[in-house]
Amino acid sequence: MFDRKRTMFVIDNGADSFSLHRMDTWERLRAFPTGFPLKRRPKYVIFGEDDSVIIGGSDRGSVFIFDRKTEEPLELLHYSPSGLIQAVAVSRRQQSA
């Protein structure tokens, strides 16, 4: 998934982390550790909160939320002890006038 300015993209590297890359050179900028998967399945990884966080699923029934700049885990949302979470989504809250 791309950031809003289309200067970066984030992927599930299929091994042990989500990876943030530069769009123009594909250089890896950061890695967000998720642990080794139980089963290798593609997982959707996205930007949230105006590109300040990285959000992605897991094969252990949890959703990871990381700070994009520091790589620090912000939250681990538990859904199911053994469920596969491949798709995640975010929405923008509209400011009231």
PDB file of N, CA and C in Angstrom:
ATOM      1  N   MET A   1       0.843  -1.163   0.000  1.00  0.00           N
ATOM      2  CA  MET A   1       0.000   0.000   0.000  1.00  0.00           C
ATOM      3  C   MET A   1       0.895   1.235   0.000  1.00  0.00           C
ATOM      4  N   PHE A   2       0.455   2.275  -0.662  1.00  0.00           N
ATOM      5  CA  PHE A   2       1.204   3.520  -0.797  1.00  0.00           C
ATOM      6  C   PHE A   2       0.756   4.548   0.238  1.00  0.00           C
ATOM      7  N   ASP A   3       1.680   5.447   0.603  1.00  0.00           N
ATOM      8  CA  ASP A   3       1.285   6.572   1.431  1.00  0.00           C
ATOM      9  C   ASP A   3       0.522   7.575   0.568  1.00  0.00           C
ATOM     10  N   ARG A   4      -0.053   8.580   1.189  1.00  0.00           N
ATOM     11  CA  ARG A   4      -0.889   9.532   0.443  1.00  0.00           C
ATOM     12  C   ARG A   4      -0.104  10.318  -0.607  1.00  0.00           C
ATOM     13  N   LYS A   5       1.166  10.609  -0.353  1.00  0.00           N
ATOM     14  CA  LYS A   5       1.985  11.353  -1.308  1.00  0.00           C
ATOM     15  C   LYS A   5       2.631  10.448  -2.359  1.00  0.00           C
ATOM     16  N   ARG A   6       2.466   9.153  -2.187  1.00  0.00           N
ATOM     17  CA  ARG A   6       3.069   8.151  -3.078  1.00  0.00           C
ATOM     18  C   ARG A   6       4.593   8.250  -3.130  1.00  0.00           C
ATOM     19  N   THR A   7       5.197   8.466  -1.966  1.00  0.00           N
ATOM     20  CA  THR A   7       6.656   8.474  -1.861  1.00  0.00           C
ATOM     21  C   THR A   7       7.170   7.233  -1.153  1.00  0.00           C
ATOM     22  N   MET A   8       6.265   6.498  -0.487  1.00  0.00           N
ATOM     23  CA  MET A   8       6.629   5.288   0.248  1.00  0.00           C
ATOM     24  C   MET A   8       5.569   4.220   0.017  1.00  0.00           C
ATOM     25  N   PHE A   9       5.976   2.966   0.235  1.00  0.00           N
ATOM     26  CA  PHE A   9       5.014   1.876   0.260  1.00  0.00           C
ATOM     27  C   PHE A   9       5.402   0.899   1.355  1.00  0.00           C
ATOM     28  N   VAL A  10       4.421   0.153   1.848  1.00  0.00           N
ATOM     29  CA  VAL A  10       4.639  -0.807   2.921  1.00  0.00           C
ATOM     30  C   VAL A  10       4.098  -2.163   2.475  1.00  0.00           C
ATOM     31  N   ILE A  11       4.848  -3.229   2.832  1.00  0.00           N
ATOM     32  CA  ILE A  11       4.464  -4.588   2.450  1.00  0.00           C
ATOM     33  C   ILE A  11       4.675  -5.550   3.621  1.00  0.00           C
ATOM     34  N   ASP A  12       4.025  -6.678   3.548  1.00  0.00           N
ATOM     35  CA  ASP A  12       4.337  -7.811   4.416  1.00  0.00           C
ATOM     36  C   ASP A  12       5.462  -8.548   3.713  1.00  0.00           C
ATOM     37  N   ASN A  13       6.622  -8.666   4.342  1.00  0.00           N
ATOM     38  CA  ASN A  13       7.752  -9.284   3.652  1.00  0.00           C
ATOM     39  C   ASN A  13       7.683 -10.811   3.608  1.00  0.00           C
ATOM     40  N   GLY A  14       6.656 -11.392   4.206  1.00  0.00           N
ATOM     41  CA  GLY A  14       6.473 -12.837   4.139  1.00  0.00           C
ATOM     42  C   GLY A  14       7.377 -13.627   5.067  1.00  0.00           C
ATOM     43  N   ALA A  15       8.236 -12.953   5.790  1.00  0.00           N
ATOM     44  CA  ALA A  15       9.157 -13.652   6.686  1.00  0.00           C
ATOM     45  C   ALA A  15       8.857 -13.313   8.144  1.00  0.00           C
ATOM     46  N   ASP A  16       9.202 -12.098   8.559  1.00  0.00           N
ATOM     47  CA  ASP A  16       9.069 -11.786   9.977  1.00  0.00           C
ATOM     48  C   ASP A  16       8.713 -10.342  10.281  1.00  0.00           C
ATOM     49  N   SER A  17       8.330  -9.574   9.241  1.00  0.00           N
ATOM     50  CA  SER A  17       8.037  -8.164   9.502  1.00  0.00           C
ATOM     51  C   SER A  17       7.274  -7.524   8.350  1.00  0.00           C
ATOM     52  N   PHE A  18       6.767  -6.327   8.625  1.00  0.00           N
ATOM     53  CA  PHE A  18       6.271  -5.444   7.574  1.00  0.00           C
ATOM     54  C   PHE A  18       7.445  -4.540   7.212  1.00  0.00           C
ATOM     55  N   SER A  19       7.598  -4.210   5.943  1.00  0.00           N
ATOM     56  CA  SER A  19       8.730  -3.403   5.487  1.00  0.00           C
ATOM     57  C   SER A  19       8.238  -2.125   4.825  1.00  0.00           C
ATOM     58  N   LEU A  20       8.858  -1.002   5.205  1.00  0.00           N
ATOM     59  CA  LEU A  20       8.569   0.297   4.619  1.00  0.00           C
ATOM     60  C   LEU A  20       9.672   0.629   3.622  1.00  0.00           C
ATOM     61  N   HIS A  21       9.284   1.017   2.399  1.00  0.00           N
ATOM     62  CA  HIS A  21      10.254   1.267   1.322  1.00  0.00           C
ATOM     63  C   HIS A  21      10.005   2.628   0.679  1.00  0.00           C
ATOM     64  N   ARG A  22      11.074   3.190   0.112  1.00  0.00           N
ATOM     65  CA  ARG A  22      10.953   4.391  -0.717  1.00  0.00           C
ATOM     66  C   ARG A  22      10.379   3.983  -2.060  1.00  0.00           C
ATOM     67  N   MET A  23       9.525   4.801  -2.594  1.00  0.00           N
ATOM     68  CA  MET A  23       8.892   4.490  -3.870  1.00  0.00           C
ATOM     69  C   MET A  23       9.876   4.602  -5.044  1.00  0.00           C
ATOM     70  N   ASP A  24      10.737   5.621  -5.022  1.00  0.00           N
ATOM     71  CA  ASP A  24      11.598   5.866  -6.182  1.00  0.00           C
ATOM     72  C   ASP A  24      12.767   4.893  -6.289  1.00  0.00           C
ATOM     73  N   THR A  25      13.312   4.421  -5.169  1.00  0.00           N
ATOM     74  CA  THR A  25      14.486   3.541  -5.216  1.00  0.00           C
ATOM     75  C   THR A  25      14.221   2.131  -4.687  1.00  0.00           C
ATOM     76  N   TRP A  26      13.093   1.911  -4.061  1.00  0.00           N
ATOM     77  CA  TRP A  26      12.712   0.665  -3.402  1.00  0.00           C
ATOM     78  C   TRP A  26      13.583   0.358  -2.182  1.00  0.00           C
ATOM     79  N   GLU A  27      14.378   1.328  -1.747  1.00  0.00           N
ATOM     80  CA  GLU A  27      15.221   1.154  -0.571  1.00  0.00           C
ATOM     81  C   GLU A  27      14.345   0.881   0.646  1.00  0.00           C
ATOM     82  N   ARG A  28      14.747  -0.103   1.453  1.00  0.00           N
ATOM     83  CA  ARG A  28      14.010  -0.385   2.683  1.00  0.00           C
ATOM     84  C   ARG A  28      14.387   0.659   3.728  1.00  0.00           C
ATOM     85  N   LEU A  29      13.383   1.330   4.270  1.00  0.00           N
ATOM     86  CA  LEU A  29      13.599   2.381   5.257  1.00  0.00           C
ATOM     87  C   LEU A  29      13.472   1.880   6.688  1.00  0.00           C
ATOM     88  N   ARG A  30      12.489   1.009   6.914  1.00  0.00           N
ATOM     89  CA  ARG A  30      12.236   0.499   8.259  1.00  0.00           C
ATOM     90  C   ARG A  30      11.626  -0.894   8.179  1.00  0.00           C
ATOM     91  N   ALA A  31      11.762  -1.612   9.291  1.00  0.00           N
ATOM     92  CA  ALA A  31      11.122  -2.923   9.424  1.00  0.00           C
ATOM     93  C   ALA A  31      10.337  -2.937  10.732  1.00  0.00           C
ATOM     94  N   PHE A  32       9.145  -3.480  10.671  1.00  0.00           N
ATOM     95  CA  PHE A  32       8.247  -3.536  11.818  1.00  0.00           C
ATOM     96  C   PHE A  32       8.045  -5.009  12.172  1.00  0.00           C
ATOM     97  N   PRO A  33       8.700  -5.509  13.220  1.00  0.00           N
ATOM     98  CA  PRO A  33       8.704  -6.944  13.508  1.00  0.00           C
ATOM     99  C   PRO A  33       7.329  -7.505  13.892  1.00  0.00           C
ATOM    100  N   THR A  34       6.978  -8.611  13.255  1.00  0.00           N
ATOM    101  CA  THR A  34       5.704  -9.271  13.513  1.00  0.00           C
ATOM    102  C   THR A  34       5.876 -10.721  13.959  1.00  0.00           C
ATOM    103  N   GLY A  35       7.106 -11.223  13.973  1.00  0.00           N
ATOM    104  CA  GLY A  35       7.353 -12.618  14.317  1.00  0.00           C
ATOM    105  C   GLY A  35       7.219 -13.514  13.097  1.00  0.00           C
ATOM    106  N   PHE A  36       7.775 -14.702  13.195  1.00  0.00           N
ATOM    107  CA  PHE A  36       7.712 -15.634  12.070  1.00  0.00           C
ATOM    108  C   PHE A  36       6.296 -16.194  11.927  1.00  0.00           C
ATOM    109  N   PRO A  37       5.783 -16.256  10.716  1.00  0.00           N
ATOM    110  CA  PRO A  37       4.406 -16.726  10.513  1.00  0.00           C
ATOM    111  C   PRO A  37       4.273 -18.227  10.748  1.00  0.00           C
ATOM    112  N   LEU A  38       3.104 -18.635  11.214  1.00  0.00           N
ATOM    113  CA  LEU A  38       2.799 -20.057  11.332  1.00  0.00           C
ATOM    114  C   LEU A  38       2.548 -20.647   9.951  1.00  0.00           C
ATOM    115  N   LYS A  39       1.848 -19.874   9.123  1.00  0.00           N
ATOM    116  CA  LYS A  39       1.580 -20.251   7.730  1.00  0.00           C
ATOM    117  C   LYS A  39       1.882 -19.037   6.867  1.00  0.00           C
ATOM    118  N   ARG A  40       2.518 -19.266   5.753  1.00  0.00           N
ATOM    119  CA  ARG A  40       2.839 -18.151   4.857  1.00  0.00           C
ATOM    120  C   ARG A  40       1.631 -17.831   3.988  1.00  0.00           C
ATOM    121  N   ARG A  41       0.990 -16.737   4.346  1.00  0.00           N
ATOM    122  CA  ARG A  41      -0.153 -16.234   3.605  1.00  0.00           C
ATOM    123  C   ARG A  41       0.042 -14.730   3.422  1.00  0.00           C
ATOM    124  N   PRO A  42      -0.366 -14.178   2.297  1.00  0.00           N
ATOM    125  CA  PRO A  42      -0.242 -12.732   2.123  1.00  0.00           C
ATOM    126  C   PRO A  42      -1.148 -11.989   3.101  1.00  0.00           C
ATOM    127  N   LYS A  43      -0.629 -10.894   3.621  1.00  0.00           N
ATOM    128  CA  LYS A  43      -1.397 -10.066   4.544  1.00  0.00           C
ATOM    129  C   LYS A  43      -1.334  -8.623   4.054  1.00  0.00           C
ATOM    130  N   TYR A  44      -2.461  -7.961   4.110  1.00  0.00           N
ATOM    131  CA  TYR A  44      -2.586  -6.582   3.668  1.00  0.00           C
ATOM    132  C   TYR A  44      -2.003  -5.672   4.746  1.00  0.00           C
ATOM    133  N   VAL A  45      -1.167  -4.723   4.343  1.00  0.00           N
ATOM    134  CA  VAL A  45      -0.556  -3.761   5.263  1.00  0.00           C
ATOM    135  C   VAL A  45      -0.866  -2.370   4.725  1.00  0.00           C
ATOM    136  N   ILE A  46      -1.262  -1.458   5.608  1.00  0.00           N
ATOM    137  CA  ILE A  46      -1.699  -0.136   5.164  1.00  0.00           C
ATOM    138  C   ILE A  46      -1.149   0.964   6.070  1.00  0.00           C
ATOM    139  N   PHE A  47      -1.257   2.180   5.579  1.00  0.00           N
ATOM    140  CA  PHE A  47      -0.967   3.374   6.371  1.00  0.00           C
ATOM    141  C   PHE A  47      -2.276   3.843   7.010  1.00  0.00           C
ATOM    142  N   GLY A  48      -2.175   4.444   8.181  1.00  0.00           N
ATOM    143  CA  GLY A  48      -3.341   5.023   8.836  1.00  0.00           C
ATOM    144  C   GLY A  48      -2.972   6.324   9.518  1.00  0.00           C
ATOM    145  N   GLU A  49      -3.975   7.019  10.001  1.00  0.00           N
ATOM    146  CA  GLU A  49      -3.813   8.270  10.749  1.00  0.00           C
ATOM    147  C   GLU A  49      -2.859   9.229  10.033  1.00  0.00           C
ATOM    148  N   ASP A  50      -3.226   9.602   8.809  1.00  0.00           N
ATOM    149  CA  ASP A  50      -2.422  10.519   7.988  1.00  0.00           C
ATOM    150  C   ASP A  50      -1.000  10.016   7.795  1.00  0.00           C
ATOM    151  N   ASP A  51      -0.881   8.722   7.556  1.00  0.00           N
ATOM    152  CA  ASP A  51       0.404   8.057   7.273  1.00  0.00           C
ATOM    153  C   ASP A  51       1.343   7.993   8.472  1.00  0.00           C
ATOM    154  N   SER A  52       0.856   8.209   9.679  1.00  0.00           N
ATOM    155  CA  SER A  52       1.727   8.178  10.855  1.00  0.00           C
ATOM    156  C   SER A  52       1.835   6.785  11.471  1.00  0.00           C
ATOM    157  N   VAL A  53       0.947   5.866  11.091  1.00  0.00           N
ATOM    158  CA  VAL A  53       0.996   4.502  11.620  1.00  0.00           C
ATOM    159  C   VAL A  53       0.959   3.485  10.480  1.00  0.00           C
ATOM    160  N   ILE A  54       1.493   2.300  10.780  1.00  0.00           N
ATOM    161  CA  ILE A  54       1.470   1.149   9.882  1.00  0.00           C
ATOM    162  C   ILE A  54       0.580   0.104  10.537  1.00  0.00           C
ATOM    163  N   ILE A  55      -0.384  -0.442   9.788  1.00  0.00           N
ATOM    164  CA  ILE A  55      -1.352  -1.391  10.325  1.00  0.00           C
ATOM    165  C   ILE A  55      -1.374  -2.625   9.439  1.00  0.00           C
ATOM    166  N   GLY A  56      -1.323  -3.808  10.059  1.00  0.00           N
ATOM    167  CA  GLY A  56      -1.372  -5.038   9.279  1.00  0.00           C
ATOM    168  C   GLY A  56      -1.833  -6.210  10.113  1.00  0.00           C
ATOM    169  N   GLY A  57      -2.330  -7.226   9.422  1.00  0.00           N
ATOM    170  CA  GLY A  57      -2.839  -8.420  10.083  1.00  0.00           C
ATOM    171  C   GLY A  57      -1.758  -9.450  10.352  1.00  0.00           C
ATOM    172  N   SER A  58      -2.200 -10.594  10.874  1.00  0.00           N
ATOM    173  CA  SER A  58      -1.274 -11.678  11.200  1.00  0.00           C
ATOM    174  C   SER A  58      -1.987 -13.014  11.027  1.00  0.00           C
ATOM    175  N   ASP A  59      -1.214 -14.083  11.157  1.00  0.00           N
ATOM    176  CA  ASP A  59      -1.816 -15.415  11.119  1.00  0.00           C
ATOM    177  C   ASP A  59      -2.055 -15.948  12.527  1.00  0.00           C
ATOM    178  N   ARG A  60      -1.955 -15.083  13.512  1.00  0.00           N
ATOM    179  CA  ARG A  60      -2.189 -15.448  14.905  1.00  0.00           C
ATOM    180  C   ARG A  60      -3.412 -14.740  15.498  1.00  0.00           C
ATOM    181  N   GLY A  61      -4.266 -14.207  14.625  1.00  0.00           N
ATOM    182  CA  GLY A  61      -5.499 -13.594  15.085  1.00  0.00           C
ATOM    183  C   GLY A  61      -5.353 -12.204  15.659  1.00  0.00           C
ATOM    184  N   SER A  62      -4.281 -11.512  15.312  1.00  0.00           N
ATOM    185  CA  SER A  62      -4.052 -10.170  15.845  1.00  0.00           C
ATOM    186  C   SER A  62      -3.771  -9.177  14.728  1.00  0.00           C
ATOM    187  N   VAL A  63      -3.982  -7.900  15.047  1.00  0.00           N
ATOM    188  CA  VAL A  63      -3.651  -6.802  14.146  1.00  0.00           C
ATOM    189  C   VAL A  63      -2.568  -5.972  14.826  1.00  0.00           C
ATOM    190  N   PHE A  64      -1.488  -5.705  14.091  1.00  0.00           N
ATOM    191  CA  PHE A  64      -0.379  -4.903  14.593  1.00  0.00           C
ATOM    192  C   PHE A  64      -0.566  -3.444  14.189  1.00  0.00           C
ATOM    193  N   ILE A  65      -0.261  -2.532  15.105  1.00  0.00           N
ATOM    194  CA  ILE A  65      -0.240  -1.100  14.797  1.00  0.00           C
ATOM    195  C   ILE A  65       1.104  -0.558  15.271  1.00  0.00           C
ATOM    196  N   PHE A  66       1.872   0.006  14.328  1.00  0.00           N
ATOM    197  CA  PHE A  66       3.210   0.529  14.618  1.00  0.00           C
ATOM    198  C   PHE A  66       3.276   2.020  14.320  1.00  0.00           C
ATOM    199  N   ASP A  67       4.127   2.722  15.059  1.00  0.00           N
ATOM    200  CA  ASP A  67       4.462   4.101  14.732  1.00  0.00           C
ATOM    201  C   ASP A  67       5.396   4.078  13.522  1.00  0.00           C
ATOM    202  N   ARG A  68       5.055   4.774  12.460  1.00  0.00           N
ATOM    203  CA  ARG A  68       5.839   4.723  11.224  1.00  0.00           C
ATOM    204  C   ARG A  68       7.253   5.262  11.401  1.00  0.00           C
ATOM    205  N   LYS A  69       7.413   6.317  12.182  1.00  0.00           N
ATOM    206  CA  LYS A  69       8.728   6.949  12.310  1.00  0.00           C
ATOM    207  C   LYS A  69       9.652   6.245  13.290  1.00  0.00           C
ATOM    208  N   THR A  70       9.112   5.714  14.377  1.00  0.00           N
ATOM    209  CA  THR A  70       9.966   5.119  15.421  1.00  0.00           C
ATOM    210  C   THR A  70      10.037   3.599  15.360  1.00  0.00           C
ATOM    211  N   GLU A  71       9.165   2.972  14.584  1.00  0.00           N
ATOM    212  CA  GLU A  71       9.046   1.510  14.499  1.00  0.00           C
ATOM    213  C   GLU A  71       8.481   0.894  15.776  1.00  0.00           C
ATOM    214  N   GLU A  72       8.110   1.716  16.736  1.00  0.00           N
ATOM    215  CA  GLU A  72       7.590   1.202  18.005  1.00  0.00           C
ATOM    216  C   GLU A  72       6.186   0.635  17.825  1.00  0.00           C
ATOM    217  N   PRO A  73       5.911  -0.535  18.440  1.00  0.00           N
ATOM    218  CA  PRO A  73       4.537  -1.037  18.417  1.00  0.00           C
ATOM    219  C   PRO A  73       3.653  -0.156  19.295  1.00  0.00           C
ATOM    220  N   LEU A  74       2.534   0.272  18.741  1.00  0.00           N
ATOM    221  CA  LEU A  74       1.600   1.106  19.493  1.00  0.00           C
ATOM    222  C   LEU A  74       0.494   0.279  20.122  1.00  0.00           C
ATOM    223  N   GLU A  75       0.063  -0.744  19.386  1.00  0.00           N
ATOM    224  CA  GLU A  75      -1.036  -1.565  19.891  1.00  0.00           C
ATOM    225  C   GLU A  75      -1.047  -2.901  19.161  1.00  0.00           C
ATOM    226  N   LEU A  76      -1.509  -3.929  19.881  1.00  0.00           N
ATOM    227  CA  LEU A  76      -1.733  -5.248  19.311  1.00  0.00           C
ATOM    228  C   LEU A  76      -3.188  -5.593  19.605  1.00  0.00           C
ATOM    229  N   LEU A  77      -4.024  -5.590  18.574  1.00  0.00           N
ATOM    230  CA  LEU A  77      -5.444  -5.864  18.735  1.00  0.00           C
ATOM    231  C   LEU A  77      -5.697  -7.344  18.532  1.00  0.00           C
ATOM    232  N   HIS A  78      -6.264  -7.998  19.534  1.00  0.00           N
ATOM    233  CA  HIS A  78      -6.515  -9.445  19.462  1.00  0.00           C
ATOM    234  C   HIS A  78      -7.938  -9.706  18.985  1.00  0.00           C
ATOM    235  N   TYR A  79      -8.052 -10.583  17.997  1.00  0.00           N
ATOM    236  CA  TYR A  79      -9.360 -10.937  17.454  1.00  0.00           C
ATOM    237  C   TYR A  79      -9.688 -12.391  17.750  1.00  0.00           C
ATOM    238  N   SER A  80      -8.768 -13.282  17.407  1.00  0.00           N
ATOM    239  CA  SER A  80      -8.985 -14.714  17.580  1.00  0.00           C
ATOM    240  C   SER A  80      -7.635 -15.363  17.867  1.00  0.00           C
ATOM    241  N   PRO A  81      -7.580 -16.337  18.771  1.00  0.00           N
ATOM    242  CA  PRO A  81      -6.288 -16.940  19.094  1.00  0.00           C
ATOM    243  C   PRO A  81      -5.639 -17.689  17.925  1.00  0.00           C
ATOM    244  N   SER A  82      -6.413 -18.106  16.956  1.00  0.00           N
ATOM    245  CA  SER A  82      -5.814 -18.873  15.861  1.00  0.00           C
ATOM    246  C   SER A  82      -6.262 -18.400  14.484  1.00  0.00           C
ATOM    247  N   GLY A  83      -6.921 -17.263  14.419  1.00  0.00           N
ATOM    248  CA  GLY A  83      -7.475 -16.810  13.150  1.00  0.00           C
ATOM    249  C   GLY A  83      -6.478 -16.072  12.283  1.00  0.00           C
ATOM    250  N   LEU A  84      -6.681 -16.168  10.995  1.00  0.00           N
ATOM    251  CA  LEU A  84      -5.868 -15.464  10.019  1.00  0.00           C
ATOM    252  C   LEU A  84      -6.533 -14.129   9.703  1.00  0.00           C
ATOM    253  N   ILE A  85      -5.791 -13.046   9.872  1.00  0.00           N
ATOM    254  CA  ILE A  85      -6.297 -11.717   9.516  1.00  0.00           C
ATOM    255  C   ILE A  85      -5.475 -11.238   8.335  1.00  0.00           C
ATOM    256  N   GLN A  86      -6.063 -11.338   7.155  1.00  0.00           N
ATOM    257  CA  GLN A  86      -5.366 -10.941   5.936  1.00  0.00           C
ATOM    258  C   GLN A  86      -5.712  -9.529   5.519  1.00  0.00           C
ATOM    259  N   ALA A  87      -6.928  -9.094   5.740  1.00  0.00           N
ATOM    260  CA  ALA A  87      -7.377  -7.781   5.268  1.00  0.00           C
ATOM    261  C   ALA A  87      -7.615  -6.846   6.449  1.00  0.00           C
ATOM    262  N   VAL A  88      -7.149  -5.622   6.313  1.00  0.00           N
ATOM    263  CA  VAL A  88      -7.417  -4.571   7.286  1.00  0.00           C
ATOM    264  C   VAL A  88      -7.817  -3.318   6.523  1.00  0.00           C
ATOM    265  N   ALA A  89      -8.530  -2.429   7.190  1.00  0.00           N
ATOM    266  CA  ALA A  89      -8.972  -1.189   6.535  1.00  0.00           C
ATOM    267  C   ALA A  89      -8.994  -0.071   7.558  1.00  0.00           C
ATOM    268  N   VAL A  90      -8.862   1.150   7.077  1.00  0.00           N
ATOM    269  CA  VAL A  90      -8.986   2.333   7.926  1.00  0.00           C
ATOM    270  C   VAL A  90      -9.957   3.291   7.253  1.00  0.00           C
ATOM    271  N   SER A  91     -10.497   4.203   8.027  1.00  0.00           N
ATOM    272  CA  SER A  91     -11.353   5.235   7.453  1.00  0.00           C
ATOM    273  C   SER A  91     -10.938   6.566   8.048  1.00  0.00           C
ATOM    274  N   ARG A  92     -11.240   7.613   7.339  1.00  0.00           N
ATOM    275  CA  ARG A  92     -10.934   8.954   7.800  1.00  0.00           C
ATOM    276  C   ARG A  92     -12.161   9.540   8.468  1.00  0.00           C
ATOM    277  N   ARG A  93     -11.949  10.111   9.622  1.00  0.00           N
ATOM    278  CA  ARG A  93     -13.029  10.797  10.316  1.00  0.00           C
ATOM    279  C   ARG A  93     -13.095  12.213   9.765  1.00  0.00           C
ATOM    280  N   GLN A  94     -14.258  12.621   9.364  1.00  0.00           N
ATOM    281  CA  GLN A  94     -14.413  13.964   8.806  1.00  0.00           C
ATOM    282  C   GLN A  94     -14.548  14.966   9.936  1.00  0.00           C
ATOM    283  N   GLN A  95     -13.850  16.078   9.789  1.00  0.00           N
ATOM    284  CA  GLN A  95     -13.933  17.168  10.762  1.00  0.00           C
ATOM    285  C   GLN A  95     -15.262  17.887  10.607  1.00  0.00           C
ATOM    286  N   SER A  96     -15.943  18.146  11.722  1.00  0.00           N
ATOM    287  CA  SER A  96     -17.174  18.926  11.616  1.00  0.00           C
ATOM    288  C   SER A  96     -16.839  20.415  11.608  1.00  0.00           C
ATOM    289  N   ALA A  97     -17.660  21.139  10.890  1.00  0.00           N
ATOM    290  CA  ALA A  97     -17.410  22.581  10.732  1.00  0.00           C
ATOM    291  C   ALA A  97     -17.847  23.369  11.933  1.00  0.00           C
TER     292      ALA A  97
END
